[in-house]
CSV table of C-alpha atoms in Angstrom, one decimal:
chain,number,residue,atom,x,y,z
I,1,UNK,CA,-19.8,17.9,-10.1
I,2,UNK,CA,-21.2,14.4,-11.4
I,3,UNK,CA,-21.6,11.4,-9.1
I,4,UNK,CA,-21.9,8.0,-9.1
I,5,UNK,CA,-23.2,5.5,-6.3
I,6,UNK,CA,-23.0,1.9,-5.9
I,7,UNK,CA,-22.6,-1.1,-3.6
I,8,UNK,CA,-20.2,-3.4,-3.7
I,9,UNK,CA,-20.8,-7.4,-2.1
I,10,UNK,CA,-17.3,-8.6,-0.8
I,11,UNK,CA,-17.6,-11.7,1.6
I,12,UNK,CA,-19.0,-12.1,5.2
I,13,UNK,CA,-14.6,-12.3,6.1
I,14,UNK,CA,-14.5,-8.6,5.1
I,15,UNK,CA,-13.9,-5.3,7.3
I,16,UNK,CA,-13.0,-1.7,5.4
I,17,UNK,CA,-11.6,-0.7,8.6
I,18,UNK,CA,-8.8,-3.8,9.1
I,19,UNK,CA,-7.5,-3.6,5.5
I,20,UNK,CA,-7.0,0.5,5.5
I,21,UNK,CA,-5.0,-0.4,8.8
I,22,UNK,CA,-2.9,-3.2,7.4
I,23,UNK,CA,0.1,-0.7,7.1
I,24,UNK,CA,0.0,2.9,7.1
I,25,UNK,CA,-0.8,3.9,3.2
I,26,UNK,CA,-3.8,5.3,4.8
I,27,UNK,CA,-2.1,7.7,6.7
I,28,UNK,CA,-0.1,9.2,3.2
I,29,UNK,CA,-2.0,11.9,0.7
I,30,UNK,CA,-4.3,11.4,-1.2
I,31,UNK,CA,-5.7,8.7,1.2
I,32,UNK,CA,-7.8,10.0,4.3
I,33,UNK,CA,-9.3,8.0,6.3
I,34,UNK,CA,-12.1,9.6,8.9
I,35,UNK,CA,-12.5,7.7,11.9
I,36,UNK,CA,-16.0,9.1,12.8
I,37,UNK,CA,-17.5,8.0,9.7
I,38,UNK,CA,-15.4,5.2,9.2
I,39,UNK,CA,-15.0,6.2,5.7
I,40,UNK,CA,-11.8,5.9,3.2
I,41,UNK,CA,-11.0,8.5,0.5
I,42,UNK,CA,-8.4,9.3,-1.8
I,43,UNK,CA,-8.3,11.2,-5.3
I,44,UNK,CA,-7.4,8.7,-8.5
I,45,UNK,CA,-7.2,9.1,-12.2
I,46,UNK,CA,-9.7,6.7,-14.2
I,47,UNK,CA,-10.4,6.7,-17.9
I,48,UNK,CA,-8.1,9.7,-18.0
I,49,UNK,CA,-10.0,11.6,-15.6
I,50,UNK,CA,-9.7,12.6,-12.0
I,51,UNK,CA,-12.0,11.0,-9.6
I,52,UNK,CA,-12.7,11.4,-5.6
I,53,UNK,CA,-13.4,7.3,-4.6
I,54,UNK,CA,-15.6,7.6,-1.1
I,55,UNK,CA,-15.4,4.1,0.7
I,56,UNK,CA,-18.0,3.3,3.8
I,57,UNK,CA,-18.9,-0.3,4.9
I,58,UNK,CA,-21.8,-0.4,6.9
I,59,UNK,CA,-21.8,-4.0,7.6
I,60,UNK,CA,-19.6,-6.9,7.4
I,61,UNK,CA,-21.0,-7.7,3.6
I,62,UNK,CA,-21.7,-4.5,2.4
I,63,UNK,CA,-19.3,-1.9,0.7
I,64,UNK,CA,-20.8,1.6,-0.8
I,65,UNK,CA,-18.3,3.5,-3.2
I,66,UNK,CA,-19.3,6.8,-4.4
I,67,UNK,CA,-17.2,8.6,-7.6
I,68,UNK,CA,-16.9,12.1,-7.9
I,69,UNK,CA,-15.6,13.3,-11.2
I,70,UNK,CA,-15.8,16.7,-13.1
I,71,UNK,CA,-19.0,17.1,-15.2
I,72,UNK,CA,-21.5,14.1,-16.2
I,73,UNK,CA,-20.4,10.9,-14.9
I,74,UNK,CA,-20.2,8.4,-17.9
I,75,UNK,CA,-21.7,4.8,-17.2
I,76,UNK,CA,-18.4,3.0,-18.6
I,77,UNK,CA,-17.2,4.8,-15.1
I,78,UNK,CA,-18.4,2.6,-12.5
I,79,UNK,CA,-16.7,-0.5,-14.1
I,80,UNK,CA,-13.4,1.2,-14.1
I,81,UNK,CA,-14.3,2.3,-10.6
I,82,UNK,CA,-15.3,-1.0,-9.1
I,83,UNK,CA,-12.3,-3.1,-10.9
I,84,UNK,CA,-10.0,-0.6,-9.4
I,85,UNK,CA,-11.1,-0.6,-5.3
I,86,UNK,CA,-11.4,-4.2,-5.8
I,87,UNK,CA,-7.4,-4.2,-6.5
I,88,UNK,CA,-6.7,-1.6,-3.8
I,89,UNK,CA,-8.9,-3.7,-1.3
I,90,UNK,CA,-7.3,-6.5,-2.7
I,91,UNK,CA,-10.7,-8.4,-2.8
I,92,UNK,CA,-9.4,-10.4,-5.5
I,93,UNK,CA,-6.9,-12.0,-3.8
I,94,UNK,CA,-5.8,-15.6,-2.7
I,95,UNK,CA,-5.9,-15.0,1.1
I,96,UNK,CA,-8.6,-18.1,1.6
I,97,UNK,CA,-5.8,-20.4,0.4
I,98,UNK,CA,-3.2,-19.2,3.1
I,99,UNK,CA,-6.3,-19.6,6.0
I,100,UNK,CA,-7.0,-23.0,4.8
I,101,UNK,CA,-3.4,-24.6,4.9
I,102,UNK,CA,-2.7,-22.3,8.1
I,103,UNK,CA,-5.1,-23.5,10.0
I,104,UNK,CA,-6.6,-22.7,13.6
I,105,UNK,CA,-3.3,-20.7,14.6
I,106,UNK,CA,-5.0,-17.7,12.3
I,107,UNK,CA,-8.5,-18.3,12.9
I,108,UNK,CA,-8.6,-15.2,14.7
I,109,UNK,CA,-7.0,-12.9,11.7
I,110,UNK,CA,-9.6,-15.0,9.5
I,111,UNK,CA,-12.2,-13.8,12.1
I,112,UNK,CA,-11.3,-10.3,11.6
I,113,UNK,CA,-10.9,-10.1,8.0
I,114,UNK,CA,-7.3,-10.0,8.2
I,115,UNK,CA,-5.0,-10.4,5.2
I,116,UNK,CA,-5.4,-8.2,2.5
I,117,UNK,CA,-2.9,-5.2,2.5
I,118,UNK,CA,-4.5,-1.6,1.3
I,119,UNK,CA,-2.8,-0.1,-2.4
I,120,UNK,CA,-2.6,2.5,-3.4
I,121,UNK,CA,-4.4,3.7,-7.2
I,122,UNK,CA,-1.7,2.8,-9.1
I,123,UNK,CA,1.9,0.6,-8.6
I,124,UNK,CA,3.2,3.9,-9.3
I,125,UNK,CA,2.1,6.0,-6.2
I,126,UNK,CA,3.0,2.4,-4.4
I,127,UNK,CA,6.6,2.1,-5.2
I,128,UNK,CA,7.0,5.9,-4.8
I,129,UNK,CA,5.9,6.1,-0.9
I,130,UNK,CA,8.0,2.9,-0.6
I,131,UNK,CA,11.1,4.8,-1.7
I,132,UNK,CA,9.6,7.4,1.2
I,133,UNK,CA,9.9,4.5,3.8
I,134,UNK,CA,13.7,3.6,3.9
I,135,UNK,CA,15.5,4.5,5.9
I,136,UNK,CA,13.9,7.2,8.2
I,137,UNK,CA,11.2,7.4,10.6
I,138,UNK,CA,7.4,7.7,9.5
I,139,UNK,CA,7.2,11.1,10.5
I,140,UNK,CA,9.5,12.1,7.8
I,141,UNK,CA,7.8,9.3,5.5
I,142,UNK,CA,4.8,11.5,5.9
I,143,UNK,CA,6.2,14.7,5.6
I,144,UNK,CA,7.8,13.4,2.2
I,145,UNK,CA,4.8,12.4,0.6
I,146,UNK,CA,3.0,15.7,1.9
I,147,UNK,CA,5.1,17.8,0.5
I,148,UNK,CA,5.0,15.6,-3.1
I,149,UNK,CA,1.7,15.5,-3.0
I,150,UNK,CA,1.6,19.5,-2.3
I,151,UNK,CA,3.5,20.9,-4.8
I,152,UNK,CA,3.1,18.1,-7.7
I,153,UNK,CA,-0.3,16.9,-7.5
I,154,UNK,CA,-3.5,18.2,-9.8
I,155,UNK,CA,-6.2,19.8,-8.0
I,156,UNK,CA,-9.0,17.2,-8.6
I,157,UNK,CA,-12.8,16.8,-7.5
I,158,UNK,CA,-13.4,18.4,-4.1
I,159,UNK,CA,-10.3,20.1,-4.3
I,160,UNK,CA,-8.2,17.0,-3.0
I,161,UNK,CA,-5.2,17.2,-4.9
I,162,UNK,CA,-4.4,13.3,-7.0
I,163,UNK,CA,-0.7,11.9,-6.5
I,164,UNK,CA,1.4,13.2,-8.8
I,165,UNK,CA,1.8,11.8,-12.6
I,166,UNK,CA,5.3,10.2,-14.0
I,167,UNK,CA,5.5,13.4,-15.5
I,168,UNK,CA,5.3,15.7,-13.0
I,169,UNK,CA,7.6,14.2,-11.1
I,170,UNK,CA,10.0,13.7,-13.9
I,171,UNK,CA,9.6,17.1,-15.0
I,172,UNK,CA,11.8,18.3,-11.4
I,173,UNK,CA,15.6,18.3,-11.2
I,174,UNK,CA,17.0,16.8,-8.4
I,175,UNK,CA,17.3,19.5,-7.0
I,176,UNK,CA,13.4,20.1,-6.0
I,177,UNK,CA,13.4,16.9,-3.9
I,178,UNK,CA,16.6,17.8,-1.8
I,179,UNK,CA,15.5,21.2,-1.2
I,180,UNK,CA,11.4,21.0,-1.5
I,181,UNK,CA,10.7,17.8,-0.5
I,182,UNK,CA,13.2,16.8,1.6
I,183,UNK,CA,13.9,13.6,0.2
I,184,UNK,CA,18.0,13.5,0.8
I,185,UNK,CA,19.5,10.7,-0.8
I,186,UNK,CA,16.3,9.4,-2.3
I,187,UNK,CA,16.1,12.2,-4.2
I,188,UNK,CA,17.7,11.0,-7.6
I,189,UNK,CA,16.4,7.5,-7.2
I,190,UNK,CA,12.4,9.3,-6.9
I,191,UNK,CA,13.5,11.5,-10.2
I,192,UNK,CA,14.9,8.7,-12.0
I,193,UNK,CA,12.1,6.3,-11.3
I,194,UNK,CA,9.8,8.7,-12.1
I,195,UNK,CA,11.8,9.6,-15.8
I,196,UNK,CA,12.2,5.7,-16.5
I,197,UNK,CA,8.1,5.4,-16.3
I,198,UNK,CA,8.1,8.4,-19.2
I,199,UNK,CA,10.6,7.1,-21.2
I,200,UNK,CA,8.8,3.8,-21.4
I,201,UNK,CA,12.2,2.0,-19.9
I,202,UNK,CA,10.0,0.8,-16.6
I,203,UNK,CA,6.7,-0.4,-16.2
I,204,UNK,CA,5.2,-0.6,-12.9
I,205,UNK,CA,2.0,-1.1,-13.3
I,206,UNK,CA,2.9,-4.7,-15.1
I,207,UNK,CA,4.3,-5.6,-11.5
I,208,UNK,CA,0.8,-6.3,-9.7
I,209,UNK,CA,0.0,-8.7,-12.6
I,210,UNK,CA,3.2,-10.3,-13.3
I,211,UNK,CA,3.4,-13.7,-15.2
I,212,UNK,CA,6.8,-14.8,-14.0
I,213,UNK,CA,8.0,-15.7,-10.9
I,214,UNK,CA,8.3,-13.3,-7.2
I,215,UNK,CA,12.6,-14.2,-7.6
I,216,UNK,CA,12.3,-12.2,-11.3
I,217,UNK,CA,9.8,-9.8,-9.9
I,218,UNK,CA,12.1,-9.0,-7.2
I,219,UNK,CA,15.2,-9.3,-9.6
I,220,UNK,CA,13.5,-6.4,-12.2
I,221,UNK,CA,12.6,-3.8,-9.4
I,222,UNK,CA,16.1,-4.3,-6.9
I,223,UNK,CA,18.1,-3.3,-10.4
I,224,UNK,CA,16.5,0.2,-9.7
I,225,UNK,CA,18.0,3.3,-8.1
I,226,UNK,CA,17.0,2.9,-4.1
I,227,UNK,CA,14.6,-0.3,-4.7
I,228,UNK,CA,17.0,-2.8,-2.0
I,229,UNK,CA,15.3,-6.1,-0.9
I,230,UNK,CA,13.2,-4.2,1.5
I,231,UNK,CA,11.5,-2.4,-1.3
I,232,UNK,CA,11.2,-5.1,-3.4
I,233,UNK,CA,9.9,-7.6,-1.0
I,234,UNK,CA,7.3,-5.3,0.5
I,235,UNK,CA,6.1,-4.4,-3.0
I,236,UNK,CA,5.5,-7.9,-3.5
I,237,UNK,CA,3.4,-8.2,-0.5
I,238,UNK,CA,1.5,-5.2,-1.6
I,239,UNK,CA,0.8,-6.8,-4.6
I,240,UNK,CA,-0.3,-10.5,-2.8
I,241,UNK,CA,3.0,-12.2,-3.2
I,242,UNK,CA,4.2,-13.1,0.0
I,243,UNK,CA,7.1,-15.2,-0.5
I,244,UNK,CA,9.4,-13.2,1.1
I,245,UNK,CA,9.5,-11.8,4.9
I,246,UNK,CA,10.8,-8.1,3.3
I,247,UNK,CA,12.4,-7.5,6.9
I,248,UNK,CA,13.4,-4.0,8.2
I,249,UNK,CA,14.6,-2.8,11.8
I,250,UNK,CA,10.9,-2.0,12.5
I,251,UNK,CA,10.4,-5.9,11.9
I,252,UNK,CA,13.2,-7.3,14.1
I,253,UNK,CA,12.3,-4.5,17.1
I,254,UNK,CA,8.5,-5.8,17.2
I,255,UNK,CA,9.8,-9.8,17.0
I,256,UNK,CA,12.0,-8.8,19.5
I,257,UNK,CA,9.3,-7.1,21.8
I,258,UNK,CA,7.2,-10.7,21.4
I,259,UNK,CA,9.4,-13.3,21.7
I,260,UNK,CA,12.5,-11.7,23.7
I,261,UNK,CA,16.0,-10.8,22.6
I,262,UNK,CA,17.5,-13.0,20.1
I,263,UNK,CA,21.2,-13.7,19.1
I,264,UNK,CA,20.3,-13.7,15.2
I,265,UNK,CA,17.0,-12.0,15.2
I,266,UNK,CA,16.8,-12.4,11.3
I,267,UNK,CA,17.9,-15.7,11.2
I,268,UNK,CA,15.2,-16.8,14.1
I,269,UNK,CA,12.8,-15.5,12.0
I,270,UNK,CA,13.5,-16.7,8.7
I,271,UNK,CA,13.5,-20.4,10.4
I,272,UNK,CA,10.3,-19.5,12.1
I,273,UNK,CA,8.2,-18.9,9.0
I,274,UNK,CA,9.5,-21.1,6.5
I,275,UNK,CA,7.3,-23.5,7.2
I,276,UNK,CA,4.9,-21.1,5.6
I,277,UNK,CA,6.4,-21.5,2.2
I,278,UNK,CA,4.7,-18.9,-0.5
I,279,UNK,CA,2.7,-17.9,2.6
I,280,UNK,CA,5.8,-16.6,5.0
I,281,UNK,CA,5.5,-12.6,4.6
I,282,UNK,CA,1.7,-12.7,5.1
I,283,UNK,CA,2.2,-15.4,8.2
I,284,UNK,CA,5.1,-12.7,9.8
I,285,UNK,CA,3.0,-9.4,9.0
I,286,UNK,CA,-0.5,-11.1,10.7
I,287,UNK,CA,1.9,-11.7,13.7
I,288,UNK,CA,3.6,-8.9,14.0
I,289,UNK,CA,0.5,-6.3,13.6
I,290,UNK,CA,-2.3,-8.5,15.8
I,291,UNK,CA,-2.5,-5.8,18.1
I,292,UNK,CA,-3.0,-3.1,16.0
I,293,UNK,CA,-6.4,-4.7,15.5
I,294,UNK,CA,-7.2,-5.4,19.2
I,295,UNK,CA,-7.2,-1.7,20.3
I,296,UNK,CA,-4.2,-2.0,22.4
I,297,UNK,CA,-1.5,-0.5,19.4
I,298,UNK,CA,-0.2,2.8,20.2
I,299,UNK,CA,1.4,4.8,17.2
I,300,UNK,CA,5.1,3.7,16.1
I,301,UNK,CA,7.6,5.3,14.6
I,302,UNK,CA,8.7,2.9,11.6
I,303,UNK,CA,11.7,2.5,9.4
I,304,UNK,CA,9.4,0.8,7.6
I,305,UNK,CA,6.0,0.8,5.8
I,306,UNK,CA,4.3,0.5,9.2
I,307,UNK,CA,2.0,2.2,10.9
I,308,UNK,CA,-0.2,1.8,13.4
């Protein structure tokens, strides 16, 4: 077993532990995240190998990233590596534009190093687990992404198993997610996504860096099998576009809990955070999730891709 060590200098605004618990991808295979070391792992495929990715911040500007891979551990490696958590961190984001024109009203998200949501290794695993979030309750999220993990995933470095390929996952009938996995009525839409990214007729990884507009983002992935608005929208977050609110039940329940019962819950919002322009889906999450980073959140059962 090779491995490679290195530190990473994001800005004095950054905390590991607030962006792994911007949603709940942390919670899914192959992330894990430890809460006694304070440490983030999860298994990845780089430079067509497997790789274990170990992320620890001891301070406030200081991120270590180890790689395990198989064998020697070329140099060309930790490039790859470094480019790749600084997507998933999404260090390379805009959020410094949204805290300047928000002003004082998010100082304390600002203060926190709130704002950047955690991805997953690839768009890929991303708009998979998002299929795993409509409609149901996390608990069956997680038990759908266990199970895919289980019985399609490679056996990489440490014996964590990697998120399955395209091809695995294309390689199943239907069939094997109704009955293995569990995945009821997503279970053609999760076969046929997965067949569509073989065939070459769709190309998710060219969503994060899309040259066109969020509207013809959203139009290309809602013309999917199971990718709705929700989907789409939330995807778009995920990949720093927050021009939409991508509301679910989860969504209108918590606004609800805050700001009491609504006749248009929806609608209240949508009025709410316009004023936000491009800025309205980051501006609605920050609110809605404040006290998961104030200690006072218990665990939630979500329609959604939330968890606290």
């Amino acid at each position: 077993m090779g491995r490679l060590s290195t530190v990473l200098e994001p800005s004095d605004r950054f905390s590991l532990r607030t962006i792994v618990f911007s949603h709940g991808w942390y919670d899914l295979p192959p992330f894990h995240w430890d809460p006694e070391q304070e440490t983030l792992t999860t298994s990845a495929r780089l430079l067509g190998r497997a790789v274990l990715l170990t992320l620890h911040a001891p301070t406030r500007s200081e991120l270590t990233l180890e790689v395990d891979c198989k064998g020697r551990v070329p140099k060309r490696l930790e490039g790859a590596a470094i480019e790749l958590v600084t997507t998933m961190l999404g260090l390379d984001g805009e959020v410094d534009d949204f805290f300047s024109a928000a002003g004082k009203r998010y100082a304390w998200a600002r203060r926190i190093g709130a704002g950047r949501l955690l991805r997953s290794p690839s768009a890929f695993e991303d708009a998979v687990k998002m299929l795993a979030t409509t409609n149901c309750s996390w608990s069956l999220t997680r038990s759908m992404v266990n199970k895919l993990v289980g019985e399609l995933g490679d056996i990489g470095p440490g014996g964590r198993r990697l998120f399955p390929t395209p091809g695995a996952m294309a390689d199943q009938p239907v069939s094997f997610y109704k009955s293995r996995i569990r995945a009821g009525y997503r279970s053609e839409s999760l076969q046929r996504f997965a067949a569509q990214v073989v065939d070459g007729t769709v190309d998710p990884e060219r969503w994060p860096v899309w040259e066109g507009t969020t509207e013809e983002l959203i139009a290309e992935i809602v013309q999917l099998r199971g990718f709705g608005c929700y989907a789409a929208e939330n995807l778009c977050k995920l990949f720093g576009r927050f021009d939409y609110l991508g509301l679910d039940s989860w969504c209108l329940k918590k606004y609800t809990t805050l700001h009491g019962p609504q006749e248009d819950v929806a609608k209240a919002i949508r009025a709410k955070y316009e004023q936000f322009g491009r800025w309205k889906g980051l501006a609605l999450w920050l609110d809605l999730t404040r006290d998961w980073h104030e200690g006072s959140a218990q665990e939630e059962t979500a329609t959604g891709f939330t968890k606290s």
